XYZ file of C-alpha atoms in Angstrom:
554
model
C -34.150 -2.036 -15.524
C -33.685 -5.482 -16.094
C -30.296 -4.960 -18.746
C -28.881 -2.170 -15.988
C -28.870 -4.280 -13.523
C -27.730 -7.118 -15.413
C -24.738 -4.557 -16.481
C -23.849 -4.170 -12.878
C -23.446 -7.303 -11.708
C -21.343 -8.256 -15.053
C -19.675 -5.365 -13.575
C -19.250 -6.291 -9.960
C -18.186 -9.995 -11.610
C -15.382 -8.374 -13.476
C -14.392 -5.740 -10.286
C -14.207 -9.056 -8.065
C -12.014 -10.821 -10.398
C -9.734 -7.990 -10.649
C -9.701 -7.345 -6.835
C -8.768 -11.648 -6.974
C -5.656 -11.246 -9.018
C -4.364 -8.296 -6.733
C -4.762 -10.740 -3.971
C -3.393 -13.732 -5.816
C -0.221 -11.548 -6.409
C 0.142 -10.608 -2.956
C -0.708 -14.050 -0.938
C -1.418 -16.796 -3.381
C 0.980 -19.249 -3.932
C 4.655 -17.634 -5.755
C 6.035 -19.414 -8.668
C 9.169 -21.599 -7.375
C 12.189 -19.733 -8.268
C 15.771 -20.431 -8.185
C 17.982 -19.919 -4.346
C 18.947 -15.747 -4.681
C 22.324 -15.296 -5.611
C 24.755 -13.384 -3.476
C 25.821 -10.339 -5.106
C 29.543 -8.432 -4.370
C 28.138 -4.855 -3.771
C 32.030 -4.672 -3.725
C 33.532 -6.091 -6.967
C 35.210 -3.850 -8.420
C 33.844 -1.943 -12.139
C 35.865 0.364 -14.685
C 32.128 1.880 -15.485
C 31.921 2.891 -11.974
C 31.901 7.006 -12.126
C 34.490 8.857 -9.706
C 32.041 11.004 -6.837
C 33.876 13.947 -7.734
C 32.810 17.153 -9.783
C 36.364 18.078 -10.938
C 36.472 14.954 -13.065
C 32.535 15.788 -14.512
C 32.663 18.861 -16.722
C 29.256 19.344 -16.931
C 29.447 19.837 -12.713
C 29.579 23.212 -11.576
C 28.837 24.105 -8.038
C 25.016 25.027 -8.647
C 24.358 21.567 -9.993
C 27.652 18.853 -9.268
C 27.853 15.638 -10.632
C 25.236 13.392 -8.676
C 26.877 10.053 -6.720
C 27.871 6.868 -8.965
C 27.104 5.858 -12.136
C 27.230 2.024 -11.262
C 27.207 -0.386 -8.423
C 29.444 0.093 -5.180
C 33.405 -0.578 -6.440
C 36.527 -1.452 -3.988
C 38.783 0.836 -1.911
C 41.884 0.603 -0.500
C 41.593 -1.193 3.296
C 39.392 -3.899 5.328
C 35.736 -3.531 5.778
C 33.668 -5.203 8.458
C 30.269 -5.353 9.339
C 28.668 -4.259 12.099
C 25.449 -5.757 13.333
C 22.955 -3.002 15.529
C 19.769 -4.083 17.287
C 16.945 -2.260 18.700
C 13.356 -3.939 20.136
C 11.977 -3.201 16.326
C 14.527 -3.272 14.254
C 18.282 -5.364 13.229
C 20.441 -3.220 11.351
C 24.032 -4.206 9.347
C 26.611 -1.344 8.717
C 29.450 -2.178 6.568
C 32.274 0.742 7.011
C 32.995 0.136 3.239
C 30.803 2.879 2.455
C 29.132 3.304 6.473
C 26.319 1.653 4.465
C 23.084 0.286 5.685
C 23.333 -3.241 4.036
C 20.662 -5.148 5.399
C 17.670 -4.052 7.874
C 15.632 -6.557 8.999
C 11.834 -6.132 11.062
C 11.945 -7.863 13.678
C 7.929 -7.823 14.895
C 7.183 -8.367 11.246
C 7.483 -12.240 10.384
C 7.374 -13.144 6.868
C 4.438 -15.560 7.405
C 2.605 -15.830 10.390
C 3.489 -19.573 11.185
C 7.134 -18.398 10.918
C 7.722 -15.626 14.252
C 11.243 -16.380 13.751
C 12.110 -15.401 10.319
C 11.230 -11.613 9.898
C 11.034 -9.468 7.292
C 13.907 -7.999 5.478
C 13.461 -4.604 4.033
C 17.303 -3.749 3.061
C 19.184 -6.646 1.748
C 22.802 -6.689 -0.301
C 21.607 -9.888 -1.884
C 19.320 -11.003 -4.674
C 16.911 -8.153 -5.729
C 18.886 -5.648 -3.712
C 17.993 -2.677 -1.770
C 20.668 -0.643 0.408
C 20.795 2.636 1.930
C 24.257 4.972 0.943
C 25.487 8.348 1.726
C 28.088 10.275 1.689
C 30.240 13.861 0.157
C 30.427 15.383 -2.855
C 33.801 17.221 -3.629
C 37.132 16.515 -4.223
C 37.945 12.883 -4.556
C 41.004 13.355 -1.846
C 38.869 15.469 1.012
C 35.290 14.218 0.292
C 34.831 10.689 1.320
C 31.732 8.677 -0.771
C 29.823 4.933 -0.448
C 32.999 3.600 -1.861
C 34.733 4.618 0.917
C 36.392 2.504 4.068
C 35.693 4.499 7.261
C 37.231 3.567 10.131
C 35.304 2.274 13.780
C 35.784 1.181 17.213
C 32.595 0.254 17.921
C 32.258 -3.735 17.873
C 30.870 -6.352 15.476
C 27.947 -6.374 17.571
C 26.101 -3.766 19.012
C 22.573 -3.895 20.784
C 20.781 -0.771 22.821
C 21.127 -1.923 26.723
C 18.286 -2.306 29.225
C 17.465 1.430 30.460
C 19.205 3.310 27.842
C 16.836 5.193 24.712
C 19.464 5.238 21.846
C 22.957 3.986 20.683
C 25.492 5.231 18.398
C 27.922 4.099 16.337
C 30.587 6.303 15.029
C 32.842 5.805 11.891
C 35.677 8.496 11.061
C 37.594 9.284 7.803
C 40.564 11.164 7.768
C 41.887 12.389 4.607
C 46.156 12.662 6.019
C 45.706 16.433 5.629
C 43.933 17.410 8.637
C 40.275 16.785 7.414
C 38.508 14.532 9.493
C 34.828 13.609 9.088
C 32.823 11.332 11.722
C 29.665 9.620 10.547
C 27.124 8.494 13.287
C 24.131 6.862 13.402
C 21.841 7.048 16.271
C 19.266 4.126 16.839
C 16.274 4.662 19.085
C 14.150 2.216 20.742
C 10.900 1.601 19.500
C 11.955 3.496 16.303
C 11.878 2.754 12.922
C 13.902 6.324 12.450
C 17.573 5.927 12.204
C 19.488 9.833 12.265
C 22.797 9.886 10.653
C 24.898 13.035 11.530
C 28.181 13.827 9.445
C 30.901 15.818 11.350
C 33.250 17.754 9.489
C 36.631 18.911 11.499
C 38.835 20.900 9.306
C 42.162 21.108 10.733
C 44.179 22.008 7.497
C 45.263 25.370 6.247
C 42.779 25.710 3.608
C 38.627 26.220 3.677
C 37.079 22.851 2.962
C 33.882 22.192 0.696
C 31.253 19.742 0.140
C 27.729 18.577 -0.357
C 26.334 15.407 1.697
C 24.156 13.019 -0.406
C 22.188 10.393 0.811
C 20.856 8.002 -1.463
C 18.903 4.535 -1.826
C 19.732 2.011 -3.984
C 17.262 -0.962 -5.612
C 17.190 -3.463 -7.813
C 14.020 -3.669 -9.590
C 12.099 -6.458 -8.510
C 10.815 -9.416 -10.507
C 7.595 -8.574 -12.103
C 4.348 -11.349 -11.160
C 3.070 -12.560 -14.673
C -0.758 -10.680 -14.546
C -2.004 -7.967 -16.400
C -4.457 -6.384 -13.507
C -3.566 -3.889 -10.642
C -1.190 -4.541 -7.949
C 0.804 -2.456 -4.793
C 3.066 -0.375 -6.364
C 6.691 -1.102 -6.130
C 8.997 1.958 -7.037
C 10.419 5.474 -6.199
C 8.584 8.357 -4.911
C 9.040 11.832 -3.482
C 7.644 14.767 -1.995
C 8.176 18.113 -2.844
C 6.796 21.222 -2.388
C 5.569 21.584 -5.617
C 4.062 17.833 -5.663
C 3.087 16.108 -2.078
C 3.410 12.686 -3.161
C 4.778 11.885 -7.112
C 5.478 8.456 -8.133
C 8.861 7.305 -10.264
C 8.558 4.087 -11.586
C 11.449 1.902 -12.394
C 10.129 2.523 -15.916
C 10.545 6.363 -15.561
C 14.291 6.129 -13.866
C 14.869 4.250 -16.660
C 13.995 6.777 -19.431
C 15.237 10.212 -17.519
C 17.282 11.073 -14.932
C 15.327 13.059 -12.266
C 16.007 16.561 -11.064
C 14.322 19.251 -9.093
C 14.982 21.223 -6.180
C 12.925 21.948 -2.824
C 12.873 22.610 0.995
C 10.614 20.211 3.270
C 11.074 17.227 0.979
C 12.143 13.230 0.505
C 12.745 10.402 -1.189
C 11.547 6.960 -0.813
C 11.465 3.763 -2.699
C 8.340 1.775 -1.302
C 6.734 -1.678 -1.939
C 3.885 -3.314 -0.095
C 3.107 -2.804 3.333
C 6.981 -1.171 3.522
C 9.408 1.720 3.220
C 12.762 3.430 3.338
C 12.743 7.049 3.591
C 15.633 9.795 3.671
C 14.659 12.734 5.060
C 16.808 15.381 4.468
C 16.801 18.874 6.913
C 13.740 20.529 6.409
C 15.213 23.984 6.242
C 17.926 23.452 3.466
C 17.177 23.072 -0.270
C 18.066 19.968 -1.476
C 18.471 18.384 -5.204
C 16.076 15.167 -5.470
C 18.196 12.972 -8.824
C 17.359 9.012 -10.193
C 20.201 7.367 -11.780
C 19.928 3.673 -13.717
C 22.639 1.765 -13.548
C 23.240 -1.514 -14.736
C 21.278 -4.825 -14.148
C 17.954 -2.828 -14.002
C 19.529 -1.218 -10.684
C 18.126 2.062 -9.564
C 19.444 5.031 -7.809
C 17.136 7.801 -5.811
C 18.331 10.192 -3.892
C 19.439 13.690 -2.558
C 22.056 16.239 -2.073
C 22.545 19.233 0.101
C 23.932 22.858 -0.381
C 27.444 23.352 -0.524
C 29.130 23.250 2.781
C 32.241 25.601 3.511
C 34.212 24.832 6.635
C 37.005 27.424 7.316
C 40.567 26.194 9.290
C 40.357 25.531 12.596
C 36.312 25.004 12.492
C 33.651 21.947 12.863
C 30.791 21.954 11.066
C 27.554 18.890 11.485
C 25.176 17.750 9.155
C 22.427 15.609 9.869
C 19.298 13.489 7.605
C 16.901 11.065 9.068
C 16.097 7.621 7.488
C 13.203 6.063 7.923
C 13.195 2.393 7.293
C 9.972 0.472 8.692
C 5.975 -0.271 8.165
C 3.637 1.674 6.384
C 2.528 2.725 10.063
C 0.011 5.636 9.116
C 0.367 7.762 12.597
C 4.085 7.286 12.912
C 4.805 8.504 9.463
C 2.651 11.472 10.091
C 4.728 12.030 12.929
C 7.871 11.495 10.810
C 7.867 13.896 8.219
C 5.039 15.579 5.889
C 3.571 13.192 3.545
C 5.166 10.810 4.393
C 2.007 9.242 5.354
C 0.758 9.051 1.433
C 3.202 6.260 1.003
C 0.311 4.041 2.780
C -1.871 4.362 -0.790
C -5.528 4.918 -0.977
C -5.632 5.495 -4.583
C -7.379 7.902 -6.102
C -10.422 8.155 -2.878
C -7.655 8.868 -0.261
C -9.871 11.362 0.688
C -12.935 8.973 1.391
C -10.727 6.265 2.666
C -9.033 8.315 5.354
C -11.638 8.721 7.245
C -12.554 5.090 6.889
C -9.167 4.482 8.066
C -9.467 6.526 11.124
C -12.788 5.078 12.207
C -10.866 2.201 11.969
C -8.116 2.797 14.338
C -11.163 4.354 16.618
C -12.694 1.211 16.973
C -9.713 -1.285 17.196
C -8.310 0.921 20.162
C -11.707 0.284 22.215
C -12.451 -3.440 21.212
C -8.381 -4.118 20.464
C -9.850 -6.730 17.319
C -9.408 -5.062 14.085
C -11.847 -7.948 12.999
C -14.633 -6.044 15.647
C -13.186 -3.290 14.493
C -14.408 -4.164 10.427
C -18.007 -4.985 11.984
C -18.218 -1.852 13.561
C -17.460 -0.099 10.367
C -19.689 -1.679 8.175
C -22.304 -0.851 10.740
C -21.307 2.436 10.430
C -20.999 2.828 6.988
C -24.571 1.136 6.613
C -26.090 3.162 8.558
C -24.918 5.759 6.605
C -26.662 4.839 3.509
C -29.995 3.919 5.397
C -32.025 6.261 3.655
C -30.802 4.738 0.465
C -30.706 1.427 0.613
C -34.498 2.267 2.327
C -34.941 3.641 -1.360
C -33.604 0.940 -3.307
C -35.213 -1.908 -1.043
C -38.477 -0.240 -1.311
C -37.718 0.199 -5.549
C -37.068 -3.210 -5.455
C -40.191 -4.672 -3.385
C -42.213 -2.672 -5.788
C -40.534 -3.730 -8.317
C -41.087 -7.635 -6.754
C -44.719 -6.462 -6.322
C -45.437 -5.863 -10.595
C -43.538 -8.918 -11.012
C -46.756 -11.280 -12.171
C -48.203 -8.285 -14.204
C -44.761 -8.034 -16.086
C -44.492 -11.533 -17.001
C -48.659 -11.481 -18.236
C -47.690 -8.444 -20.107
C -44.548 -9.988 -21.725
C -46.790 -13.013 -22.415
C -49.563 -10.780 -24.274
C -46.505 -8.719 -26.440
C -44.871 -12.198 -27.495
C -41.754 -10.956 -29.636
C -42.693 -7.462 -29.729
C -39.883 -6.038 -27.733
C -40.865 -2.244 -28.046
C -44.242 -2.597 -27.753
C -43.434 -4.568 -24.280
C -41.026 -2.145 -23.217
C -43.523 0.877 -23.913
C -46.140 -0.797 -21.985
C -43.902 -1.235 -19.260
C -43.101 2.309 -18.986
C -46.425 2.808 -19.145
C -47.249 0.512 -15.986
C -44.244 1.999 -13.962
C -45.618 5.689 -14.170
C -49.023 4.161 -13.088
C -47.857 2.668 -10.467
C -45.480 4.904 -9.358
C -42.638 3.075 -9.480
C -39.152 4.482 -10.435
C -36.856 1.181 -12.183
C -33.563 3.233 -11.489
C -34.359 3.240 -7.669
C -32.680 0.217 -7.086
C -29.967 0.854 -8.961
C -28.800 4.328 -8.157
C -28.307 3.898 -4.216
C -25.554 1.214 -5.140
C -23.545 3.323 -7.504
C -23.284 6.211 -4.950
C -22.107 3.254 -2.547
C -19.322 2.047 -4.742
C -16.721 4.732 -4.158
C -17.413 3.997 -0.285
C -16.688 -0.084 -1.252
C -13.855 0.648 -3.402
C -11.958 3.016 -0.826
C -12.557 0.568 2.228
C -10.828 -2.476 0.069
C -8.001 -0.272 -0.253
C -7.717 0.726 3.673
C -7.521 -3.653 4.154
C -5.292 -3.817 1.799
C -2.967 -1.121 2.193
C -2.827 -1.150 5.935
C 0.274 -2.908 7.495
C -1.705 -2.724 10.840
C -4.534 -5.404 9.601
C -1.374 -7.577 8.210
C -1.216 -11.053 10.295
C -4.254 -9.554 12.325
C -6.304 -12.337 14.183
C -9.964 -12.251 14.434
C -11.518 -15.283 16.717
C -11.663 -19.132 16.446
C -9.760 -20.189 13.057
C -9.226 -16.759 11.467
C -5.951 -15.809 12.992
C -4.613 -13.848 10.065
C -7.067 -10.921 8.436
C -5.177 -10.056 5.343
C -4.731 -14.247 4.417
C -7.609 -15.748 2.727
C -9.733 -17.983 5.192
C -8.089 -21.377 5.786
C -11.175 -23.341 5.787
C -13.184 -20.929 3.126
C -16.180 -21.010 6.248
C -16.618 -17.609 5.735
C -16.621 -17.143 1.390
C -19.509 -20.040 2.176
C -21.667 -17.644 4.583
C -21.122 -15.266 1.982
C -21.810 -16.997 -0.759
C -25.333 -18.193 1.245
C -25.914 -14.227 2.136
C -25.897 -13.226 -1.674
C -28.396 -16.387 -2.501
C -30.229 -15.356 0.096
C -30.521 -11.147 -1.042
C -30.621 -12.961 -4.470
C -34.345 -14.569 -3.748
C -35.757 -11.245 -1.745
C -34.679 -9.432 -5.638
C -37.240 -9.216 -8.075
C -36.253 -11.756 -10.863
C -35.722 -10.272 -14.505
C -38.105 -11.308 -16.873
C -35.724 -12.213 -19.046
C -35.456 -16.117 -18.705
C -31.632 -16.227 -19.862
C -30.624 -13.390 -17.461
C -32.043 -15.334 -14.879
C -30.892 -18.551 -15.196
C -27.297 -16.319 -15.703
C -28.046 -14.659 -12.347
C -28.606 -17.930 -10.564
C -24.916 -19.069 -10.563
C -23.592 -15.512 -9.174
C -23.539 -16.588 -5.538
C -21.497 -19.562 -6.814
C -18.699 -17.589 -8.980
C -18.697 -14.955 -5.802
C -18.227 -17.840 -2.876
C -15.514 -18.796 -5.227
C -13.670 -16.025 -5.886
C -14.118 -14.929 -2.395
C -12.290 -18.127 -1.191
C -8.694 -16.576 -2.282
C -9.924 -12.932 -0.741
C -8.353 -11.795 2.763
C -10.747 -12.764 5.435
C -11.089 -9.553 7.204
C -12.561 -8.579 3.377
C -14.756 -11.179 3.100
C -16.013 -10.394 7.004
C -16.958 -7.238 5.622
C -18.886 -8.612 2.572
C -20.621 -11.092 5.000
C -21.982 -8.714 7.544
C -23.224 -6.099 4.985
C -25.079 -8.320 3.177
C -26.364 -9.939 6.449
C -27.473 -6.078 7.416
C -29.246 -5.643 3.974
C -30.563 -9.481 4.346
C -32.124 -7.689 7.897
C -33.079 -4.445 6.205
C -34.668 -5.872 2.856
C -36.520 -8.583 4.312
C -38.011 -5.911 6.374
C -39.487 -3.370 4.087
C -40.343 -6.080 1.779
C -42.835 -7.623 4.224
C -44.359 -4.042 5.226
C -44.864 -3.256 1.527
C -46.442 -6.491 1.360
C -48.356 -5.971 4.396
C -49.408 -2.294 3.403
C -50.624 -4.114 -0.501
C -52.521 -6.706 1.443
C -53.762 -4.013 3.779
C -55.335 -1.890 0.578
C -56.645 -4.774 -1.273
């Protein structure tokens, strides 16, 4: 008994550190790094593939040459930029390409003490991240990312008081009576951006193509620590795999390529993501491409599109570009909602999740709304923790008849462990009692961390008095101390081992734990605090009837 549960808590120890790093990574302080430098998505490159299948002779028209084989190069003409802005959202086009170049979230702020500077998901500088679409076909009728459209909309564009969405239309004309539009449609309160493609064919001849949309990412700089962290990366859905992750690693060593209906790609990071989603009812090719400077390419392309003289012909995709907001992506497309990551208990943490939500939409606190959980959740496990508390008071109860009967067997370790066996089935008692209850707990613990730390809605969440920010570690480290006083506290109701190294070991544990808890996110450490306040309650409480009950007998 006294080895297990010394095992455990090595094992706890080494599961707290861990969970420590993840947090160090994510909110500890960053290692100073030099200004980002602005990168030309426009210089021009002689590696830089043509979008065209006619010059790939591998391309056929079941499987065409997928977009560029490099970063963006120059056309011919002027671009501009044009600047969109919703309640949620501040968008830049650039009609080289009718890119998204930059996408910033404008209810997200970087850092709490800094409302005004928000979070940039799509950027054209430093590690870069843009969104691109555009045709495949013949160079001359089948405009790509490299390509200047044309607009009349102006530099700035924001959605007026009363009015749901805005467009902005760009148009491409190849000089022989092809002419495509390109329009994106912004909706207040919406993170989901539709793009619809317009094909006018005007000429004497049927016209063909395939639209692509496609995101493109620099791989980010990689935090020096060898433990567990948000992932960072490519995924998509398919119908043969919900939710597959493609690593940077991955892109890097093959090119992906599969086919399905009711899919998307995304590349996601913490908290964030940018989605295309592609018309449900069409089969689309999912492809990764590296390029150079550990640049990364995922994306999709359509079936072949035929528009005969004298018809029009629209395409449309959706592209999601916002927080990890578990409801809303739901609501989005399917799966999408995976890209929040429980891990491997996704189905134990969703409904963790959900109570969650429950709670925070009565009390408005998601602080109240972690209390109320843990209450939850404890009372839950009554029944065992009852068992284990009652193990361990029995346990607490042989304690002076161990330690005579380890004085009487001096060095003889197996003839003191038989006799101990021996006085447990006397007495009844079972030495894995306290032990079990709290493995069958763990996958509960481990699955709840991963709902605070995954969830964008507990990010910058305030709780009362000094803790205005949930997923930061306490300011003031007021609450690792209560913690750290809790776990003394359950520490001294324990029975002690009778090993005297283990215990003097087990005596600096609420120490190492109030420290490592100081760098944890508060709203984790309010969880820590109130369940081992409940089991404080609990404990204390069926130790003194046990004792009462032995007193009672004697």
């Amino acid at each position: 008994m006294d080895n297990l549960r010394f095992v455990l808590f090595i094992l706890m120890v080494f599961f707290s550190y861990t969970l420590w790093e993840q947090w160090q990574i994510d909110y500890g302080p960053k290692h100073e790094t030099a200004p980002a430098r602005s990168v030309n998505l426009d210089a021009a490159t002689e590696q830089d593939a043509p979008v065209s299948t006619a010059s790939d002779s591998s391309a056929s028209p079941d499987k065409p040459a997928v977009p560029t084989a490099s970063p963006i190069r120059s056309g011919s003409g002027k671009s501009r930029k044009i600047q969109v802005v919703t309640d949620v959202i501040q968008a830049t086009l650039d009609t080289r390409g009718g890119d998204i170049r930059a996408l910033n979230l404008i209810k997200y702020p970087v850092q709490k003490d800094r409302p005004e500077e928000s979070v940039r998901l799509l950027t054209e500088e430093g590690e870069i991240f843009v969104s691109q679409n555009g045709f495949l076909g013949d160079a001359d009728s089948a405009p790509s990312h490299h390509t200047v459209w044309q607009s009349s909309a102006p530099d700035h564009v924001q959605i007026s008081p009363g009015n749901e969405t805005t467009r902005v239309a760009m148009t491409w004309d190849n000089g022989n009576g092809v002419k495509i539009t390109k329009t994106y449609i912004f909706t207040q309160g919406s993170y989901v951006i539709r793009l619809e493609h317009t094909v006018a064919n005007s000429s004497a001849e049927t016209w063909q193509g395939r639209q692509y949309t496609q995101l493109m990412r620099k791989e980010p700089a990689k935090e020096e620590s060898t433990f567990i962290r948000s992932y960072t990366g490519a995924v998509i859905h398919t119908d043969e795999k919900s939710y597959e992750k493609i690593s940077f690693k991955d892109m890097a060593g093959e090119n992906l390529d599969v086919k399905s209906k009711h899919g998307w790609s995304a590349m996601i990071q913490h908290y964030f993501l940018a989605a295309w989603i592609p018309n449900a009812n069409e089969e689309n090719s999912y492809y990764t491409k590296a390029l150079q400077d550990k640049t990364f390419v995922i994306g999709n392309y359509g079936p072949s599109m035929e528009v005969a003289p004298g018809e029009q012909t629209m395409v449309a995709s959706e592209l999601y570009a916002g927080p990890k907001l578990n409801r809303v992506l739901e609501a989005t497309a399917p799966g999408l909602e995976l890209t929040e990551d429980f891990g491997g208990l996704t189905f134990i943490a969703k409904p963790i999740f959900w109570l969650l939500e429950k709670f925070h939409k009565n009390l408005e606190n998601w602080g109240l709304a972690i209390i109320m959980v843990t209450l939850v959740i404890k009372l839950m496990f009554f029944k065992l923790s009852e068992a284990s508390y009652k193990s361990m008071a029995n346990m607490r109860k042989l304690q002076p008849k161990l330690q005579e009967l380890k004085e009487k067997c001096g060095d003889d370790r197996q003839r003191f462990n038989q006799s101990m066996m021996e006085m447990y089935r006397k007495e009844k008692v079972n030495p894995l009692g306290g032990c079990l209850p709290i493995l069958v707990q763990i996958p509960v613990f481990i699955s709840l961390y991963w709902v605070l730390a995954e969830s964008v809605e507990l990010r910058q969440a305030p709780f009362f008095f000094w803790l205005n920010d949930l997923s930061s570690k306490d300011p003031f480290f007021i609450l690792p101390l209560i913690m750290g006083i809790t776990m003394f506290i359950q520490q001294r109701l324990n029975p002690p081992p009778t090993d005297p190294l283990q215990a003097k070991v087990m005596q600096f544990f609420p120490f190492v734990f109030t420290i490592f808890f100081a760098f944890f996110p508060s709203g984790l450490v309010l969880y820590w605090v109130v369940n081992n306040s409940l089991s404080i309650l609990q404990q204390w409480y069926i130790t003194r009837q046990i004792e009462k009950m032995s007193a009672q007998s004697a």
